Structure formats: structure tokens, C-alpha cells
Short mmCIF file of C-alpha atoms in Angstrom, two decimals:
data_model
loop_
_atom_site.label_atom_id
_atom_site.label_comp_id
_atom_site.label_asym_id
_atom_site.label_seq_id
_atom_site.Cartn_x
_atom_site.Cartn_y
_atom_site.Cartn_z
CA UNK A 1 86.55 96.96 79.73
CA UNK A 2 82.80 96.52 79.14
CA UNK A 3 82.15 99.57 81.30
CA UNK A 4 83.98 101.88 78.87
CA UNK A 5 82.76 102.97 75.43
CA UNK A 6 85.56 102.13 73.00
CA UNK A 7 83.90 103.64 69.90
CA UNK A 8 86.51 105.72 68.05
CA UNK A 9 88.78 105.80 71.08
CA UNK A 10 91.39 106.55 68.44
CA UNK A 11 89.67 108.03 65.35
CA UNK A 12 89.86 105.72 62.34
CA UNK A 13 90.67 102.58 64.37
CA UNK A 14 88.29 99.88 65.64
CA UNK A 15 87.63 100.24 69.35
CA UNK A 16 89.48 97.08 70.39
CA UNK A 17 92.56 98.07 68.38
CA UNK A 18 92.49 101.57 69.87
CA UNK A 19 92.35 100.04 73.35
CA UNK A 20 95.30 97.80 72.51
CA UNK A 21 97.35 100.83 71.47
CA UNK A 22 96.50 102.64 74.69
CA UNK A 23 97.26 99.55 76.76
CA UNK A 24 100.75 99.27 75.32
CA UNK A 25 101.73 102.84 76.13
CA UNK A 26 104.46 102.97 78.84
CA UNK A 27 103.37 104.46 82.14
CA UNK A 28 105.77 107.36 81.64
CA UNK A 29 103.58 108.56 78.74
CA UNK A 30 100.29 108.44 80.63
CA UNK A 31 100.43 111.97 82.00
CA UNK A 32 100.95 113.58 78.60
CA UNK A 33 98.49 111.30 76.82
CA UNK A 34 95.74 111.83 79.38
CA UNK A 35 95.53 115.56 78.62
CA UNK A 36 94.79 115.01 74.91
CA UNK A 37 91.05 114.73 75.50
CA UNK A 38 88.52 113.97 78.23
CA UNK A 39 87.85 110.39 77.09
CA UNK A 40 91.52 109.51 77.19
CA UNK A 41 91.86 111.03 80.65
CA UNK A 42 88.86 109.06 81.86
CA UNK A 43 90.35 105.89 80.39
CA UNK A 44 93.75 106.33 82.03
CA UNK A 45 92.16 107.16 85.38
CA UNK A 46 89.77 104.19 85.18
CA UNK A 47 90.37 101.37 87.63
CA UNK A 48 89.03 98.94 85.01
CA UNK A 49 91.75 100.07 82.60
CA UNK A 50 94.37 99.55 85.29
CA UNK A 51 93.29 95.95 85.83
CA UNK A 52 93.03 95.44 82.06
CA UNK A 53 96.67 96.51 81.70
CA UNK A 54 97.67 94.28 84.59
CA UNK A 55 95.87 91.25 83.14
CA UNK A 56 97.48 91.79 79.73
CA UNK A 57 100.96 92.13 81.25
CA UNK A 58 101.50 95.82 80.53
CA UNK A 59 101.84 97.15 84.07
CA UNK A 60 105.28 98.01 85.38
CA UNK A 61 106.70 97.71 88.91
CA UNK A 62 108.86 100.43 90.42
CA UNK A 63 110.39 100.83 93.88
CA UNK A 64 109.30 103.84 95.93
CA UNK A 65 111.77 104.61 98.71
CA UNK A 66 111.61 106.93 101.73
CA UNK A 67 115.10 108.36 101.49
CA UNK A 68 117.16 110.96 103.35
CA UNK A 69 117.88 114.10 101.37
CA UNK A 70 119.92 116.99 102.73
CA UNK A 71 119.58 119.49 99.90
CA UNK A 72 116.35 121.15 101.00
CA UNK A 73 116.25 124.93 101.30
CA UNK A 74 114.05 125.89 104.26
CA UNK A 75 111.85 128.99 104.20
CA UNK A 76 113.11 132.10 105.96
CA UNK A 77 112.85 131.80 109.72
CA UNK A 78 112.47 128.00 109.70
CA UNK A 79 115.45 126.04 110.97
CA UNK A 80 116.35 122.49 110.09
CA UNK A 81 116.85 120.03 112.92
CA UNK A 82 119.52 117.36 113.02
CA UNK A 83 117.17 114.69 111.73
CA UNK A 84 117.37 114.07 107.96
CA UNK A 85 114.87 115.50 105.54
CA UNK A 86 113.05 112.64 103.84
CA UNK A 87 111.76 112.50 100.26
CA UNK A 88 110.34 109.78 98.01
CA UNK A 89 112.67 108.36 95.38
CA UNK A 90 111.39 106.18 92.54
CA UNK A 91 113.71 103.54 91.05
CA UNK A 92 112.80 101.73 87.84
CA UNK A 93 114.85 98.52 87.99
CA UNK A 94 114.12 97.57 84.36
CA UNK A 95 115.19 100.84 82.78
CA UNK A 96 117.62 101.70 85.61
CA UNK A 97 116.18 105.20 85.93
CA UNK A 98 115.80 107.37 89.03
CA UNK A 99 113.23 110.02 89.83
CA UNK A 100 111.98 111.99 92.81
CA UNK A 101 108.34 112.72 93.53
CA UNK A 102 107.12 116.22 94.29
CA UNK A 103 106.65 116.96 98.01
CA UNK A 104 103.37 115.92 99.58
CA UNK A 105 100.85 118.69 100.28
CA UNK A 106 101.25 120.33 103.69
CA UNK A 107 104.90 119.23 104.01
CA UNK A 108 106.91 121.06 101.31
CA UNK A 109 110.20 120.65 103.19
CA UNK A 110 110.13 116.89 103.62
CA UNK A 111 107.93 113.93 104.49
CA UNK A 112 106.64 113.31 108.00
CA UNK A 113 109.40 111.42 109.79
CA UNK A 114 108.84 107.65 109.97
CA UNK A 115 105.79 107.81 107.71
CA UNK A 116 104.63 104.53 106.18
CA UNK A 117 104.23 103.60 102.51
CA UNK A 118 101.84 101.22 100.77
CA UNK A 119 100.81 100.71 97.15
CA UNK A 120 97.22 100.23 96.11
CA UNK A 121 95.86 99.76 92.58
CA UNK A 122 98.72 101.64 90.96
CA UNK A 123 98.80 104.45 93.51
CA UNK A 124 101.25 105.24 96.29
CA UNK A 125 99.83 105.84 99.76
CA UNK A 126 101.71 107.74 102.50
CA UNK A 127 100.37 107.48 106.06
CA UNK A 128 101.19 108.85 109.47
CA UNK A 129 104.62 109.68 110.83
CA UNK A 130 105.83 112.69 112.81
CA UNK A 131 105.58 116.33 111.83
CA UNK A 132 109.16 117.17 110.67
CA UNK A 133 109.08 120.52 112.50
CA UNK A 134 107.36 119.67 115.80
CA UNK A 135 107.95 115.87 115.97
CA UNK A 136 104.28 115.45 116.91
CA UNK A 137 102.53 112.34 115.50
CA UNK A 138 100.22 113.08 112.58
CA UNK A 139 97.24 111.29 111.06
CA UNK A 140 97.69 112.57 107.51
CA UNK A 141 97.06 110.34 104.51
CA UNK A 142 98.28 111.27 101.02
CA UNK A 143 97.73 109.41 97.74
CA UNK A 144 99.95 109.82 94.67
CA UNK A 145 98.54 109.10 91.22
CA UNK A 146 101.26 108.17 88.70
CA UNK A 147 98.95 108.98 85.78
CA UNK A 148 98.40 112.61 86.74
CA UNK A 149 101.62 112.80 88.78
CA UNK A 150 99.76 114.61 91.49
CA UNK A 151 99.13 114.14 95.19
CA UNK A 152 95.71 114.28 96.78
CA UNK A 153 94.72 114.35 100.43
CA UNK A 154 93.13 111.15 101.69
CA UNK A 155 90.95 110.70 104.76
CA UNK A 156 92.95 111.04 107.98
CA UNK A 157 93.78 107.98 110.04
CA UNK A 158 91.26 107.39 112.88
CA UNK A 159 93.90 108.01 115.55
CA UNK A 160 97.56 108.87 115.96
CA UNK A 161 99.91 105.90 115.90
CA UNK A 162 103.61 105.49 115.20
CA UNK A 163 105.74 102.57 113.99
CA UNK A 164 102.76 100.49 112.93
CA UNK A 165 102.47 97.62 110.45
CA UNK A 166 101.07 98.44 107.01
CA UNK A 167 100.11 96.39 103.95
CA UNK A 168 97.77 96.61 100.96
CA UNK A 169 95.42 94.07 99.38
CA UNK A 170 92.67 94.43 96.75
CA UNK A 171 92.18 98.18 96.90
CA UNK A 172 92.51 98.46 100.67
CA UNK A 173 95.33 99.46 103.04
CA UNK A 174 95.62 97.66 106.39
CA UNK A 175 97.32 99.09 109.49
CA UNK A 176 97.88 97.45 112.87
CA UNK A 177 99.85 97.84 116.08
CA UNK A 178 102.42 100.57 116.72
CA UNK A 179 102.12 102.94 119.66
CA UNK A 180 99.99 105.94 120.61
CA UNK A 181 100.97 109.49 121.64
CA UNK A 182 101.86 108.27 125.15
CA UNK A 183 104.15 105.48 123.88
CA UNK A 184 101.60 102.81 124.79
CA UNK A 185 101.82 99.84 122.45
CA UNK A 186 98.63 99.13 120.48
CA UNK A 187 96.73 96.00 119.49
CA UNK A 188 94.08 97.73 117.37
CA UNK A 189 93.83 97.44 113.57
CA UNK A 190 92.03 99.32 110.80
CA UNK A 191 91.49 99.05 107.06
CA UNK A 192 91.29 101.99 104.63
CA UNK A 193 89.29 101.71 101.41
CA UNK A 194 90.80 104.05 98.83
CA UNK A 195 87.73 104.03 96.60
CA UNK A 196 85.18 104.92 99.27
CA UNK A 197 87.63 106.96 101.39
CA UNK A 198 86.42 105.16 104.50
CA UNK A 199 88.17 103.61 107.51
CA UNK A 200 86.78 100.45 109.13
CA UNK A 201 87.97 99.02 112.44
CA UNK A 202 89.04 95.37 112.46
CA UNK A 203 89.21 92.93 115.34
CA UNK A 204 92.10 93.37 117.77
CA UNK A 205 95.43 91.56 117.68
CA UNK A 206 96.06 88.92 120.34
CA UNK A 207 98.58 91.24 122.03
CA UNK A 208 100.18 94.68 121.82
CA UNK A 209 102.73 95.02 119.02
CA UNK A 210 104.86 98.16 118.85
CA UNK A 211 107.43 98.49 116.04
CA UNK A 212 105.89 95.56 114.19
CA UNK A 213 106.19 95.11 110.42
CA UNK A 214 103.45 94.45 107.89
CA UNK A 215 103.60 92.31 104.76
CA UNK A 216 100.93 91.08 102.34
CA UNK A 217 101.15 87.41 101.36
CA UNK A 218 98.49 86.09 99.01
CA UNK A 219 95.16 87.30 100.40
CA UNK A 220 96.50 87.73 103.93
CA UNK A 221 97.93 90.66 105.88
CA UNK A 222 100.76 89.59 108.20
CA UNK A 223 101.77 91.61 111.27
CA UNK A 224 105.24 90.49 112.25
CA UNK A 225 106.94 90.64 115.68
CA UNK A 226 106.76 93.82 117.79
CA UNK A 227 106.61 94.10 121.58
CA UNK A 228 104.27 95.19 124.37
CA UNK A 229 104.38 98.38 126.44
CA UNK A 230 106.10 96.64 129.34
CA UNK A 231 108.59 94.79 127.11
CA UNK A 232 110.27 97.74 125.40
CA UNK A 233 112.60 96.54 122.62
CA UNK A 234 112.07 92.83 123.34
CA UNK A 235 110.90 91.82 119.87
CA UNK A 236 108.63 88.79 119.69
CA UNK A 237 109.09 85.78 117.41
CA UNK A 238 105.33 85.55 116.86
CA UNK A 239 102.95 87.38 114.57
CA UNK A 240 99.31 87.78 113.56
CA UNK A 241 97.69 86.98 110.21
CA UNK A 242 94.49 88.62 108.98
CA UNK A 243 92.53 86.59 106.43
CA UNK A 244 90.69 89.03 104.16
CA UNK A 245 88.24 86.28 103.18
CA UNK A 246 87.06 85.30 106.65
CA UNK A 247 87.79 88.65 108.32
CA UNK A 248 89.53 86.84 111.18
CA UNK A 249 92.94 87.05 112.84
CA UNK A 250 95.03 84.03 113.74
CA UNK A 251 98.21 83.99 115.80
CA UNK A 252 101.36 82.35 114.40
CA UNK A 253 104.43 81.38 116.40
CA UNK A 254 108.10 81.17 115.49
CA UNK A 255 107.92 83.17 112.24
CA UNK A 256 110.64 85.65 113.20
CA UNK A 257 113.91 85.66 115.11
CA UNK A 258 113.28 86.81 118.67
CA UNK A 259 115.11 89.99 119.60
CA UNK A 260 115.53 91.20 116.00
CA UNK A 261 113.81 94.38 114.86
CA UNK A 262 111.61 93.57 111.84
CA UNK A 263 111.26 97.12 110.49
CA UNK A 264 111.66 97.10 106.66
CA UNK A 265 113.45 93.74 106.86
CA UNK A 266 110.62 91.24 106.34
CA UNK A 267 110.32 89.43 103.02
CA UNK A 268 107.07 88.07 101.63
CA UNK A 269 108.12 84.42 101.54
CA UNK A 270 108.59 81.74 104.19
CA UNK A 271 111.86 79.83 104.31
CA UNK A 272 112.38 76.13 104.97
CA UNK A 273 112.90 76.93 108.65
CA UNK A 274 109.31 78.16 108.84
CA UNK A 275 110.32 81.78 109.32
CA UNK A 276 109.70 84.73 107.08
CA UNK A 277 112.70 85.77 105.01
CA UNK A 278 114.87 88.46 106.63
CA UNK A 279 116.60 90.70 104.08
CA UNK A 280 119.53 91.29 106.45
CA UNK A 281 120.41 87.59 106.27
CA UNK A 282 120.82 87.54 102.48
CA UNK A 283 124.44 88.64 102.46
CA UNK A 284 127.00 90.21 104.83
CA UNK A 285 126.97 93.30 102.60
CA UNK A 286 123.44 94.17 103.81
CA UNK A 287 123.37 92.81 107.34
CA UNK A 288 123.00 96.27 108.92
CA UNK A 289 119.98 98.57 108.36
CA UNK A 290 118.62 96.33 105.60
CA UNK A 291 115.55 97.28 103.61
CA UNK A 292 114.04 95.18 100.82
CA UNK A 293 111.46 95.88 98.12
CA UNK A 294 110.11 93.03 95.99
CA UNK A 295 109.90 93.83 92.28
CA UNK A 296 108.31 90.92 90.48
CA UNK A 297 110.77 88.04 90.61
CA UNK A 298 113.59 90.22 91.93
CA UNK A 299 114.34 92.16 95.10
CA UNK A 300 115.94 95.57 95.58
CA UNK A 301 117.92 95.41 98.82
CA UNK A 302 119.66 98.29 100.57
CA UNK A 303 121.95 97.98 103.55
CA UNK A 304 125.50 98.11 104.81
CA UNK A 305 128.11 95.76 106.29
CA UNK A 306 127.96 97.32 109.75
CA UNK A 307 126.31 100.17 111.62
CA UNK A 308 127.66 103.47 110.32
CA UNK A 309 129.06 102.05 107.09
CA UNK A 310 127.94 103.56 103.75
CA UNK A 311 124.70 102.11 102.49
CA UNK A 312 124.60 100.42 99.07
CA UNK A 313 121.85 99.04 96.82
CA UNK A 314 121.70 95.60 95.23
CA UNK A 315 119.40 93.49 93.07
CA UNK A 316 118.94 89.75 93.47
CA UNK A 317 116.49 87.02 92.52
CA UNK A 318 113.64 86.67 95.00
CA UNK A 319 113.58 82.87 94.94
CA UNK A 320 116.45 80.54 94.17
CA UNK A 321 117.05 76.83 94.33
CA UNK A 322 119.02 75.64 97.35
CA UNK A 323 122.06 74.85 95.20
CA UNK A 324 122.03 78.34 93.72
CA UNK A 325 121.89 79.97 97.14
CA UNK A 326 125.37 78.66 97.90
CA UNK A 327 126.73 80.76 95.05
CA UNK A 328 124.37 83.70 95.50
CA UNK A 329 125.76 87.02 94.37
CA UNK A 330 124.19 90.41 94.83
CA UNK A 331 124.24 92.63 91.78
CA UNK A 332 125.33 96.10 92.87
CA UNK A 333 123.19 98.95 91.55
CA UNK A 334 124.85 102.16 90.42
CA UNK A 335 123.25 105.01 92.36
CA UNK A 336 123.70 108.64 91.24
CA UNK A 337 124.97 110.89 94.04
CA UNK A 338 121.68 112.77 94.33
CA UNK A 339 119.88 109.49 95.13
CA UNK A 340 122.48 108.07 97.53
CA UNK A 341 120.77 109.08 100.80
CA UNK A 342 119.93 106.58 103.52
CA UNK A 343 116.84 104.48 102.72
CA UNK A 344 114.43 104.21 105.64
CA UNK A 345 111.69 102.10 104.05
CA UNK A 346 110.01 101.40 100.74
CA UNK A 347 107.42 99.52 98.76
CA UNK A 348 106.80 98.48 95.17
CA UNK A 349 104.07 100.06 93.06
CA UNK A 350 102.65 98.28 90.03
CA UNK A 351 101.82 101.13 87.66
#
């Protein structure tokens, strides 16, 4: 925190002690505290303060979920289609609290369908998807700040793409694959810098990858499975890994079960069989439409026993010894009725 003047941050207290008090405030108090004075607002919005809180162990992980919600009232003359209205639900697994974010700008009646989420330096990023009224692909980018509890418009994606891989590392959001407006699978990739609001094109993937899934592991961005334009629905067992240090892609084989859709189902660890963890394989209770969000050493998993069955939410340890896996039990999470809609995707945000 050398970049911030701590003198009388809290009147009557030494600067370091004042900083310690601010650091220990729960994230739920940041919005109210930041309006006390300009210096406090600047502190809470400082990226240095965010990393200071993270280093001292005072950040807090929550799950942000793209969830179906059918209680929206549409403006006069605008009719709802059969597709569900999607909103963002926030689940705090430590305090077992639920919340719902305000609608993103431009889409007051629900998120773009099939939009993608990523978290970056304590902020939630929403990208792409389909316009909920016209079903046309969009390039919109929105960023939610949990300190101010407000959305802002980011810089649009360079081109329209749907069902792409997404992941975030060190202040940047990576996207790759998916398909264009004409349903042609893509092999292009881009990175978005939230601080500079700039997009930079990366090298291409080794092949087209529609409906691929993205996951960040260490300092690498993994693009998992997908299929080419001429192989519709034939999901690959291979993937691509982007090393943020070297700026190079490498192809990896056998990391996913061939024929299985990876969307929202890929965990951030590699099992003893050399494949990435698949949330749907954790337990029969979540083998259909599984979605997992890693929260520190635990995982929030949603899913159902079979297609069409009611979806439920569970918590479980992320990593277990082999002996413990034999007796693994999912801990069912009580979900209030207003937050019981189908979960399409999600990500964790360290606030």
C-alpha cells in the first residue's frame, strides 16, 4: 500500500492501524463505508487495496450464478418468449446467504441468453450471449463492481461469437473458440485487459472448437473439448493450453471424455486418469446438467439425477484422499424458492 497516503485514514489512529481496520471490514460493508469520504472511496476502489486484502486473508469468495427466473414483468407491448429469463444470483457459502444483482444496463428484463461469466480482481464480468428479445448474438461486455454495487459498460468484444471458452488470470479475461453468426466454429482467441479496456488478439488454436469450455489452472488458460464446423456435436477429447508467461498455445490430448459436452462441467484439477475433473461424475445426484463453481477448498455443484428432474445444489470438498472418495457425501444446500431456478453457468468471485 505504498501508493496510498495512510495519514489519518481514520482520524486519531496511526495510518497502519487505520488501514488494518479498513482491511478487516466485510465486503458487505464496503458500499456504505466508501461514501463516507473521498479518501475512503478511493481506498476501497484501489486495486492495491484489493490485493492487500487478498494477501492478508480478508477477501471472501462468493458464487455468481446465471440462473433462470420467471418472475419478470415485461414492459407494455413486449412479450416474453418461451426461453427462461436469466438473472445473476450470488450465493455466499460461508454465511449461507442469497442475493440477486441488479439487471445489467441495456437488458433490464434479463441477461443475454447464454452469456458468459468471469471474475477479475474482485469484479464480475459478463460477456456476449444472445439478445433475449431478438436472439441475435451480441458483443456487449459489462463489469460489476461489488464495492459500489454498480454495473459499468466495458469495451465490446471484437466480434460476435457464441458458446466460447472463457477464463480470467491476473487482471485479464481470455476468450477462445465458439462459433460465429453463421454457425461456423472458430479457432481464434482474444484477451481483454480490464484496466486498459483493450482487446488483444492471441495466436489461433490448433483447430476449431465450438461449445468448448474454459478454465484457469495456475497461470494457464485451458480450452477444453469442443468440435469443428463439420463435426457438429462430436465433442473432442483434446484441448488447448495458453501459457500466459510464454504467450504460446500447446495442444493436449486425452484430457476429456470424447462425446461429452464440457459446458459448465469442467473442474480445475486433473485426476489420476490424466483427465480434468468432470462435475457430473461426482455423484449420481448431479449427473445431469451439472454445473460446478470452486469456492476455495470447496465446490458448489448443481445438477439433477436425470434430464428433466428437479435441480438441486450441493457443497463438497474440492480435493479428497482416495480413501475418502469411497465415502464421499454431498452436503445438500437449502435454497429459498426465489433462488431455485435452473443454473446455466457460474463462476466464483473473490471480493
